[in-house]
GROMACS .gro file of C-alpha atoms in nm:
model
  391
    1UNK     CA    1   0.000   0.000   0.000
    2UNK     CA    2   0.122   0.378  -0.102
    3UNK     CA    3   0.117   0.558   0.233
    4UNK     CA    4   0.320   0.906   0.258
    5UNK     CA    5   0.450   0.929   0.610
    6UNK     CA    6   0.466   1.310   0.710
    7UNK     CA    7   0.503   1.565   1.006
    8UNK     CA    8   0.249   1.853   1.050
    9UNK     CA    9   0.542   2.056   1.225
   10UNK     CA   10   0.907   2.024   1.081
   11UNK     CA   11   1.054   2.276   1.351
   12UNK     CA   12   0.882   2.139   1.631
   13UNK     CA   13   0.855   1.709   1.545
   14UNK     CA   14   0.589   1.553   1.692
   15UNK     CA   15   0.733   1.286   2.005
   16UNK     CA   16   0.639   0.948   1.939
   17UNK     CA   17   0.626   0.931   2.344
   18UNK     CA   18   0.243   1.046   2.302
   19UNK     CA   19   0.157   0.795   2.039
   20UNK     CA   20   0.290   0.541   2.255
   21UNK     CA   21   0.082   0.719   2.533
   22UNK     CA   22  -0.253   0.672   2.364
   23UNK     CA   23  -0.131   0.314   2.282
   24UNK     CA   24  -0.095   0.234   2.642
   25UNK     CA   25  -0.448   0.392   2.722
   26UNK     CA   26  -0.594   0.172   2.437
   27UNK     CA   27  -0.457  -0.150   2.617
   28UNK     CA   28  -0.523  -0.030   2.975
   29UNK     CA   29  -0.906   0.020   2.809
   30UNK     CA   30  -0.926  -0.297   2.625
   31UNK     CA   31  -0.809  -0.479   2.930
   32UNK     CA   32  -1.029  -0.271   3.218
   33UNK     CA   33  -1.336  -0.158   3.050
   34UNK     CA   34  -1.637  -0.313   3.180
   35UNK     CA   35  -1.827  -0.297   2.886
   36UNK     CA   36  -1.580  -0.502   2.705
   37UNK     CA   37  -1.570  -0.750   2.984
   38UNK     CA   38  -1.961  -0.766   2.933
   39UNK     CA   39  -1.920  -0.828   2.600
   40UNK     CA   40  -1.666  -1.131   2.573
   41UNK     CA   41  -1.907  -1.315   2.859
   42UNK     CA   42  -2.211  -1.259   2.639
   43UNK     CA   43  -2.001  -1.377   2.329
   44UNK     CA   44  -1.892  -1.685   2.509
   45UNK     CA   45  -2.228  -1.743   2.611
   46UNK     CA   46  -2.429  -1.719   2.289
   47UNK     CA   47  -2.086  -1.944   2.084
   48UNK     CA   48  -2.209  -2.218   2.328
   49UNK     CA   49  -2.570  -2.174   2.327
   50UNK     CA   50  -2.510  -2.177   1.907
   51UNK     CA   51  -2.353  -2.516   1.985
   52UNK     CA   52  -2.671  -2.658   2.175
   53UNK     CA   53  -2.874  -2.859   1.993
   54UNK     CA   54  -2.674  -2.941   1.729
   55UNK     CA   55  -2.630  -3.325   1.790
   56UNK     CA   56  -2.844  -3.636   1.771
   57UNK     CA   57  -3.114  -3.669   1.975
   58UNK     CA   58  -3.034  -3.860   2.290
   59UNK     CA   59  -3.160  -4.288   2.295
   60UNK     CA   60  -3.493  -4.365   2.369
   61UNK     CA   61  -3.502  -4.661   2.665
   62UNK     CA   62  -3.840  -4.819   2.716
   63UNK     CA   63  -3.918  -5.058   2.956
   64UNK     CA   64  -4.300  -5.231   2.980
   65UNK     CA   65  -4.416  -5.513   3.250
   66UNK     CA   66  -4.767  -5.606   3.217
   67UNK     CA   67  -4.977  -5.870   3.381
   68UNK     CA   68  -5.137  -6.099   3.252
   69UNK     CA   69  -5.529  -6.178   3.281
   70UNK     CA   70  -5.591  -6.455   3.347
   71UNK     CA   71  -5.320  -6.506   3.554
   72UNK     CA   72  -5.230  -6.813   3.378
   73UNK     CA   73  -5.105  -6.651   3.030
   74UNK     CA   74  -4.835  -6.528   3.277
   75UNK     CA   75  -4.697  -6.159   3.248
   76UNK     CA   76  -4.527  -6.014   2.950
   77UNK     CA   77  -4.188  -5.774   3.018
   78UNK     CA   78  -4.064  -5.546   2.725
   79UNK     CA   79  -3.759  -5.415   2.701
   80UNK     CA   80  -3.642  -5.113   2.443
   81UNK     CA   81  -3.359  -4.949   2.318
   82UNK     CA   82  -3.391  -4.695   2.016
   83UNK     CA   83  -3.179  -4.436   1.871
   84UNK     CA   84  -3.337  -4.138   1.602
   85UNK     CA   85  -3.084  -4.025   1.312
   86UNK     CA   86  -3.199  -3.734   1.116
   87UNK     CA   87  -3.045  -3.611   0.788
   88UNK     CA   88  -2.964  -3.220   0.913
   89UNK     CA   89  -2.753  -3.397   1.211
   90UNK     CA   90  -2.569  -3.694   1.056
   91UNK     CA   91  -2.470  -3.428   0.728
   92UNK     CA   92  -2.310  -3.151   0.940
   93UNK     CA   93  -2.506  -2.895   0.828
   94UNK     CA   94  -2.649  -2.792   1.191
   95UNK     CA   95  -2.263  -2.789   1.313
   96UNK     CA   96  -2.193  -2.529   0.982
   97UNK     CA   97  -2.476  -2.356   1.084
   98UNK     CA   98  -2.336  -2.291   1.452
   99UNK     CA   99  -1.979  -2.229   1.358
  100UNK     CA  100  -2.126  -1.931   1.151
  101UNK     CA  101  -2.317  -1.813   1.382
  102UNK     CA  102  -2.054  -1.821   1.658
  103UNK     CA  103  -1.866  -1.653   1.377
  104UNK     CA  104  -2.078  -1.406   1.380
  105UNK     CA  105  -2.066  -1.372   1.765
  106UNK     CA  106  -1.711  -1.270   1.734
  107UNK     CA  107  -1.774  -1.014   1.460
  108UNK     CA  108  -2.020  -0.855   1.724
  109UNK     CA  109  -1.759  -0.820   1.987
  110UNK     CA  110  -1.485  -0.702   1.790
  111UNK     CA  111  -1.737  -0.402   1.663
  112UNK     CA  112  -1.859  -0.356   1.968
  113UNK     CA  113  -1.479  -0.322   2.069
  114UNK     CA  114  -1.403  -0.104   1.783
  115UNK     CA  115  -1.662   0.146   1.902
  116UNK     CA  116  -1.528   0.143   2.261
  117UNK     CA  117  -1.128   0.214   2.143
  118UNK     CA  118  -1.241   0.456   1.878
  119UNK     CA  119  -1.430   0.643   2.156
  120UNK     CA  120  -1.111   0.613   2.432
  121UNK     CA  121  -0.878   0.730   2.098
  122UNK     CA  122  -1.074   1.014   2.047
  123UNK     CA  123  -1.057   1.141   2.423
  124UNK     CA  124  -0.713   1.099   2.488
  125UNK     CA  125  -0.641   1.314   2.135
  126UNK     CA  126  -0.886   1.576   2.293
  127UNK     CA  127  -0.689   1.526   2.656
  128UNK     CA  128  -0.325   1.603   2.464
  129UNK     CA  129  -0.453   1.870   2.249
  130UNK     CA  130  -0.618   1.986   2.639
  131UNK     CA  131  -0.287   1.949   2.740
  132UNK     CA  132  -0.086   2.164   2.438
  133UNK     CA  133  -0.321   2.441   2.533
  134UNK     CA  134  -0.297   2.406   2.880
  135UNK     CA  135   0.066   2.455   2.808
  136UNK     CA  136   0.032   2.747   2.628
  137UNK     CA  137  -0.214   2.957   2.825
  138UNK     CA  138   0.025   2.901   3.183
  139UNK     CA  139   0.260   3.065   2.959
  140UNK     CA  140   0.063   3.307   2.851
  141UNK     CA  141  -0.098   3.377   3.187
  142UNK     CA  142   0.273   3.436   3.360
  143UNK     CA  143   0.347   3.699   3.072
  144UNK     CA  144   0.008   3.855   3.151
  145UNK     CA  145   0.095   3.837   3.559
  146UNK     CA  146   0.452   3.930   3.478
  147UNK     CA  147   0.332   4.234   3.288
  148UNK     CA  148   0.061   4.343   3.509
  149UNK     CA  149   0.344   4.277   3.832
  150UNK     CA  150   0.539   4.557   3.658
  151UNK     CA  151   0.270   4.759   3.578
  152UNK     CA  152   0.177   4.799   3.880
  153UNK     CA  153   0.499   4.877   4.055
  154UNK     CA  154   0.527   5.146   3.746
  155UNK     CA  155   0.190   5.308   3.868
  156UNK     CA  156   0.277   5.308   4.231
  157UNK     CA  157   0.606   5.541   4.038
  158UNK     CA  158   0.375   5.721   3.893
  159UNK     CA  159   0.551   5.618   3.519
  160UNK     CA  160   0.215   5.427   3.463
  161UNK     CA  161  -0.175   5.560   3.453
  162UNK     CA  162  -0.521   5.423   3.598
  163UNK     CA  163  -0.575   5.281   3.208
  164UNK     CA  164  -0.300   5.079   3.142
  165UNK     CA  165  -0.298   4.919   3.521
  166UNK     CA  166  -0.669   4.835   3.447
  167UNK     CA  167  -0.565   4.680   3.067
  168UNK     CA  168  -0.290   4.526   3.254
  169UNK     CA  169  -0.502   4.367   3.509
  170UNK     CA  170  -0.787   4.238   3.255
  171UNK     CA  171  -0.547   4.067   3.059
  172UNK     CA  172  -0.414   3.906   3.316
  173UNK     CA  173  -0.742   3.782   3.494
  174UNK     CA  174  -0.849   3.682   3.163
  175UNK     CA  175  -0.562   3.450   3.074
  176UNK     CA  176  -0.600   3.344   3.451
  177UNK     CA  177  -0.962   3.235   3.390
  178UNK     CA  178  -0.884   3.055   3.013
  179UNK     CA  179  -0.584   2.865   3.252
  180UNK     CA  180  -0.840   2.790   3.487
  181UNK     CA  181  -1.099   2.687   3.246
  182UNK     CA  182  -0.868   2.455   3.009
  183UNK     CA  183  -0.786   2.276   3.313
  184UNK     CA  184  -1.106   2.196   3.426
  185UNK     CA  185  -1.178   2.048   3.085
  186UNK     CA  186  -0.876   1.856   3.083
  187UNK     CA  187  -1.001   1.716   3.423
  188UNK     CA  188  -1.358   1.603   3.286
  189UNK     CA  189  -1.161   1.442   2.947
  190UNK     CA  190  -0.990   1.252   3.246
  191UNK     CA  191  -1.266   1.117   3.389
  192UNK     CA  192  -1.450   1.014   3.054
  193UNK     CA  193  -1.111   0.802   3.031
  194UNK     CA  194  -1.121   0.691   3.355
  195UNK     CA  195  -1.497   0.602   3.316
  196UNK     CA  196  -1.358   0.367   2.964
  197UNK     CA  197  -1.058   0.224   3.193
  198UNK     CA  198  -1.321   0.041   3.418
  199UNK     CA  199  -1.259   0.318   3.700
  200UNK     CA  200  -0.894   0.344   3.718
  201UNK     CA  201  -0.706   0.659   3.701
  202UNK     CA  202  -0.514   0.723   3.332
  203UNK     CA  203  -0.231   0.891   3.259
  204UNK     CA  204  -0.182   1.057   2.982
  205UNK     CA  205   0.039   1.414   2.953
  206UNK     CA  206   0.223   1.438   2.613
  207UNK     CA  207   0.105   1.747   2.459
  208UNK     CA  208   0.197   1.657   2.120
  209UNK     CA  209   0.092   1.406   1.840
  210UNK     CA  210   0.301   1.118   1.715
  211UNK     CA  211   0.378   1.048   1.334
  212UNK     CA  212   0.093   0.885   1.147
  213UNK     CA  213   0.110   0.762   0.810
  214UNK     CA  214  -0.154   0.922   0.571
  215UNK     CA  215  -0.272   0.710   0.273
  216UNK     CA  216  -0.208   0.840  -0.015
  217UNK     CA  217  -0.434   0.608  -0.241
  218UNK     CA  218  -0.809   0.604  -0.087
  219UNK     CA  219  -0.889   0.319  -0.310
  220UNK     CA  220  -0.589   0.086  -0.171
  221UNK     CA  221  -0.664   0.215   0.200
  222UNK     CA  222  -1.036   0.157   0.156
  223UNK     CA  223  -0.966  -0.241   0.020
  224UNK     CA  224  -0.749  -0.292   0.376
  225UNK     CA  225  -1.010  -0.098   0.530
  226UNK     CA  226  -1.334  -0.389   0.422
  227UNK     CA  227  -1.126  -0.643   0.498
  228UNK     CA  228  -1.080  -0.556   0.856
  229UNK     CA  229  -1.414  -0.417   0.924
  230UNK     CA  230  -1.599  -0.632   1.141
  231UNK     CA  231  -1.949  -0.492   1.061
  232UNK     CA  232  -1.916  -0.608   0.717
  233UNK     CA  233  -1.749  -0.906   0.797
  234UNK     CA  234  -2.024  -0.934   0.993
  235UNK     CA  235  -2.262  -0.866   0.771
  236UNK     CA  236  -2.150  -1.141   0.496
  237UNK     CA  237  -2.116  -1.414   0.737
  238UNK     CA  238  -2.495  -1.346   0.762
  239UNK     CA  239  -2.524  -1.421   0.399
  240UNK     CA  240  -2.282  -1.748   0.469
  241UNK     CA  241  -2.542  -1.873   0.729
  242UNK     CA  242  -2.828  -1.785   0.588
  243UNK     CA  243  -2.687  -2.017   0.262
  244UNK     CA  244  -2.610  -2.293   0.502
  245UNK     CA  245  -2.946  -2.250   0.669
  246UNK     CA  246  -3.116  -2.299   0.341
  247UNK     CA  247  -2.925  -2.654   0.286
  248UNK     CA  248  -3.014  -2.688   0.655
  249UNK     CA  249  -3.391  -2.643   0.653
  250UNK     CA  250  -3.401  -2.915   0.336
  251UNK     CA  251  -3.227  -3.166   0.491
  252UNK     CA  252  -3.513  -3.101   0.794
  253UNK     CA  253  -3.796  -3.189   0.525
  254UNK     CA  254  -3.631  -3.513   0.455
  255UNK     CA  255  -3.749  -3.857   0.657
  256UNK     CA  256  -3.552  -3.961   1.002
  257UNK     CA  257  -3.492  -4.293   1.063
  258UNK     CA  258  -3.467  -4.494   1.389
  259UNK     CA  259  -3.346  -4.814   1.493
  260UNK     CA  260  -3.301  -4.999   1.790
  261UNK     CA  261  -3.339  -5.310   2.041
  262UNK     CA  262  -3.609  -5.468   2.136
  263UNK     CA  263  -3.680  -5.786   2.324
  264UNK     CA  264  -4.019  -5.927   2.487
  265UNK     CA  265  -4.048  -6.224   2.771
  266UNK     CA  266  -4.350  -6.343   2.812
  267UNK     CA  267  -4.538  -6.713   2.934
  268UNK     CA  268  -4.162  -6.864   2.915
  269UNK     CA  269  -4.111  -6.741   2.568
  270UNK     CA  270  -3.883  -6.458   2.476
  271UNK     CA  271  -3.823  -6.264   2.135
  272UNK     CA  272  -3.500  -6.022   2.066
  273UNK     CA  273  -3.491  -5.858   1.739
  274UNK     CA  274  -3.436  -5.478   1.609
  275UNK     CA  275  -3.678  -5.224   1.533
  276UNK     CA  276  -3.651  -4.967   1.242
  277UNK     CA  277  -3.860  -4.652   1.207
  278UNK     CA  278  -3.928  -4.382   0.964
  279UNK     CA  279  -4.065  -4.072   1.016
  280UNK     CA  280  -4.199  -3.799   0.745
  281UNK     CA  281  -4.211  -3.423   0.826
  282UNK     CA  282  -4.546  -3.340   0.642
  283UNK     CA  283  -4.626  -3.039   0.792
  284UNK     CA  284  -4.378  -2.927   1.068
  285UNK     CA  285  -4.121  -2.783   0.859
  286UNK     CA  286  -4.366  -2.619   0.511
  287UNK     CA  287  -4.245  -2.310   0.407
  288UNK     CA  288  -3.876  -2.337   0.600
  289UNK     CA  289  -3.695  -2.347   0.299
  290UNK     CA  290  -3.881  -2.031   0.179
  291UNK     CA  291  -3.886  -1.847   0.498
  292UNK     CA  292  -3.472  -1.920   0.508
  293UNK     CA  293  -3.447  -1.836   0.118
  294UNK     CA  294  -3.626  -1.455   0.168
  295UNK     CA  295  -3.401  -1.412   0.488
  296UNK     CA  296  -3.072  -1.463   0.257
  297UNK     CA  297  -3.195  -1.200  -0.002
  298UNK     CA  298  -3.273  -0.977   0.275
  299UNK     CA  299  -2.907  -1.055   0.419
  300UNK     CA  300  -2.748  -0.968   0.089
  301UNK     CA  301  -2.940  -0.629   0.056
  302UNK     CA  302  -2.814  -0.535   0.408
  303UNK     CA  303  -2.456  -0.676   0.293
  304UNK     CA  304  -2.492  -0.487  -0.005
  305UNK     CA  305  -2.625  -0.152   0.184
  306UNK     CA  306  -2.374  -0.146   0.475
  307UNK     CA  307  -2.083  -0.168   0.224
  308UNK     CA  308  -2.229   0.126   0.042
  309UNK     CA  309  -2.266   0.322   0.339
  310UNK     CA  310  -1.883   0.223   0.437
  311UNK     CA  311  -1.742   0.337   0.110
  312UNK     CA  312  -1.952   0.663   0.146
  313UNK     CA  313  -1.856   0.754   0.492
  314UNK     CA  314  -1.480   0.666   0.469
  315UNK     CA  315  -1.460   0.859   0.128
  316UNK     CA  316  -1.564   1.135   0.293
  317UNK     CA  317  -1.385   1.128   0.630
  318UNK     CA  318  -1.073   1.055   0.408
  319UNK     CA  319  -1.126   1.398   0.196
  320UNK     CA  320  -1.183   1.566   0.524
  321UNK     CA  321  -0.863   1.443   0.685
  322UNK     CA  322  -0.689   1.533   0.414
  323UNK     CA  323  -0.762   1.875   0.388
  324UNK     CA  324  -0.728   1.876   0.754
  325UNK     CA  325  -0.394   1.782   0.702
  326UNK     CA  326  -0.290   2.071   0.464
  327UNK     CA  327  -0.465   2.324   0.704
  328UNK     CA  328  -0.305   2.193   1.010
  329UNK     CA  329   0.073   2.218   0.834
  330UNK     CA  330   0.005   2.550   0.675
  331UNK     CA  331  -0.128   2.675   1.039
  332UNK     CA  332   0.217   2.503   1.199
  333UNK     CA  333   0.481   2.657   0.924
  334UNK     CA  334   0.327   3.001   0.965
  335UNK     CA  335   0.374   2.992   1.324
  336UNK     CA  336   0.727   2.883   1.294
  337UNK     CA  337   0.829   3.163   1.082
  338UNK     CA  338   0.621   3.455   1.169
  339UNK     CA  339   0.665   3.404   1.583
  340UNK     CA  340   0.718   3.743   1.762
  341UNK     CA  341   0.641   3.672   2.118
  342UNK     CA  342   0.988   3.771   2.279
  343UNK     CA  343   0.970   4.081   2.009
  344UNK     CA  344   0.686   4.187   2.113
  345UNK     CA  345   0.796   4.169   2.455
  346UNK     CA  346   1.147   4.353   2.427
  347UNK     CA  347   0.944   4.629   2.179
  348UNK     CA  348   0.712   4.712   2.504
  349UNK     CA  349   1.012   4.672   2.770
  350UNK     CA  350   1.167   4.906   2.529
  351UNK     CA  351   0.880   5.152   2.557
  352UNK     CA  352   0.862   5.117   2.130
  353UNK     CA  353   0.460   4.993   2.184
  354UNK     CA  354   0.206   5.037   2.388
  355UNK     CA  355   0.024   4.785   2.628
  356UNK     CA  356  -0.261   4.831   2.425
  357UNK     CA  357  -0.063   4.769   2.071
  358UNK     CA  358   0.097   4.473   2.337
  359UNK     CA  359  -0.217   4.347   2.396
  360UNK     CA  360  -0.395   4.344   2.040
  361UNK     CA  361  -0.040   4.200   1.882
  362UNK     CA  362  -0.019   3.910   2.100
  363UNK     CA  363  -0.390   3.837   2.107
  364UNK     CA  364  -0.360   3.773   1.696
  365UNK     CA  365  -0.068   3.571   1.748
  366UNK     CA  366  -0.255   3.370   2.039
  367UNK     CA  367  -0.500   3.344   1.794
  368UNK     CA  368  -0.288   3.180   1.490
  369UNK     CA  369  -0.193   2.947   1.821
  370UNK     CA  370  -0.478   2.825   1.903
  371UNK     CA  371  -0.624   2.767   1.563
  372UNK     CA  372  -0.325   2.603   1.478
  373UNK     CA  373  -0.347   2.351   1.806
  374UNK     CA  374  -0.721   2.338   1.680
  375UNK     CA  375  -0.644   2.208   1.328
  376UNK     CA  376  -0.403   1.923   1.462
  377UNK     CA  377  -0.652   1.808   1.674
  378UNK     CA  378  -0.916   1.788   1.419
  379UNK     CA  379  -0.657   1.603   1.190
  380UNK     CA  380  -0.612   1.361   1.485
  381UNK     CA  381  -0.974   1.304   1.511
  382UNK     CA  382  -1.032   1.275   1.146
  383UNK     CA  383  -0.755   1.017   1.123
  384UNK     CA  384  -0.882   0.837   1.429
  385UNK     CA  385  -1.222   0.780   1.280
  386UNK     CA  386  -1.054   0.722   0.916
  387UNK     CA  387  -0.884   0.433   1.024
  388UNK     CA  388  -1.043   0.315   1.368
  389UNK     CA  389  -1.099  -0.075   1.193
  390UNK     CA  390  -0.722  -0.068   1.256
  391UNK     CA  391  -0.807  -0.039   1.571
   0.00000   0.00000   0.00000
């Protein structure tokens, strides 16, 4: 497969320490979440209740003592042994039936997993891009403190007025609340992760992405992609059964035979012999073969339906990372060259702007800052869902 392996920041390269980070959340979910523990018991359950009643039907033992009137003809004592062998048993086809089904069990759990990591993934991307910006606003909030400290002290000197101590003090208070606010956020992303991880505490501090490899052909990723999708697997091992079932619900039309043991005692005489039995399914099993034929073409519709919507929604969550992508490198190479925090800072320790010019210059360059952490993240996300069957 064509992949294109790139970095959305070449000054500042991504740590692979945080894709390793949300790989160890992933396996701390997989093996604490509750959800998932539900799952794999109910999976186990209905593989063996798929497996029940799929085998002969147990011997038949009779036994008869009756007396005799009058007593003289003595009393008569049967004794029976018989075994039933029908055609759906003795040809496998209930056993194919039940391996496809449990099949199908498994396909179940692993999308009901898929849905759970996707879901942890996407958290713990929020939680580092939570953490980037939680990053970036303490900074931000000790400039703000640091300027409004001097400020201050320069009004008390009387180099400062009433308006630029009160500028001063609202930018400070408001990076002080974003800080404040970020954090709380990046608590409640915690607990959502806690929630996944069964109730334990997760870690998770990088505050920057690891290196992902974008496909670059949609039509190669999206062939990986159905093959490792369980919903569709899922949904064509329907069409398998239902086929089998078909095969299965003929053989149930057919005759069952028995045979057996038999031997009766009676006035001093006794008689051993086998017995042999047929029975014909007249009515019991009309319009089976029918009911299991519609269910198949429904099957195949759904098959046909749910690959549809696949190819639909990863065509367009692959179009959407993509331009993500380009937005979230042409956000991070800006950034990299056109950075003037410390210039800004020496032009208004220099007295050569204003804190008012301060303020509104550093507030667009916040701004290119946090639309550029803003545009990874969404890339992240995108790529998440894009390729959570890899899951």
């Amino acid at each position: 497969m064509k992949k294109i392996l790139f970095l959305l920041a070449a000054g500042t390269c991504f740590s692979l320490a945080a894709q390793n980070g949300i790989d160890g959340v992933l396996s701390s979910v997989e093996d604490n979440n509750t959800t998932l523990k539900a799952l794999r018991e109910s999976m186990e359950a209905q593989k063996l209740e798929n497996r029940t009643g799929i085998f002969l039907d147990s011997p038949e033992v009779g036994f008869n003592y009756l007396w005799g009137t009058p007593g003289s003809i003595g009393n008569r004592t049967d004794v029976s042994v018989s075994q039933r062998f029908d055609v759906a048993t003795l040809s496998g086809l209930k056993s194919k039936v039940a391996d496809g089904q449990n099949r199908m069990a498994e396909l179940q759990y692993l999308a009901g997993r898929m849905d759970i990591m996707l879901e942890a993934k996407l958290y713990s991307i929020d939680l580092i891009h939570c953490n980037a910006l939680l990053k970036e606003m303490t900074l931000r909030r000790d400039r703000a403190g640091a300027i409004a400290g001097a400020c201050e002290q320069r009004l008390a000197q009387g180099d400062a007025n009433r308006l630029e101590y009160n500028k001063a003090q609202l930018n400070f208070v408001t990076a002080e609340g974003e800080t404040a606010r970020i954090g709380i956020e990046r608590d409640a992303l915690l607990a959502e992760l806690k929630k996944l991880n069964g109730g334990l505490d997760v870690s998770l501090d990088d505050d920057r992405f690891g290196d992902v490899s974008f496909p670059l052909d949609f039509d190669e990723w999206y062939a990986e992609a159905e093959r490792r999708n369980p919903v569709l697997a899922y949904v064509r091992q329907e069409v398998e059964v239902g086929r089998t079932r078909v095969g299965l619900n003929r053989a149930m039309g057919l005759p069952a035979l028995s045979g057996g043991y038999m031997s009766e005692t009676v006035a001093g005489e006794q008689f051993r012999g086998i017995t042999l039995g047929i029975s014909i399914p007249l009515w019991e099993n009309r319009n089976r073969v029918r009911q299991a034929k519609a269910a198949v073409r429904a099957a195949e519709q759904r098959s046909e339906d749910a690959k549809l919507q696949f190819y639909s929604r990863l065509q367009i969550l692959y179009n959407r990372a993509a331009g993500l992508r380009l937005s979230a490198e042409k956000y991070r190479r800006s950034l990299t060259a056109l950075s003037n925090a410390d210039l800004l800072k020496k032009a208004l320790d220099a007295g050569e702007i204003s804190l008012l010019e301060y303020i509104v210059e550093t507030g667009l360059l916040y701004e290119t800052v946090n639309k550029t952490l803003e545009a990874e993240r969404d890339f992240y996300r995108a790529y998440a869902e894009l390729s959570a069957v890899m899951l």
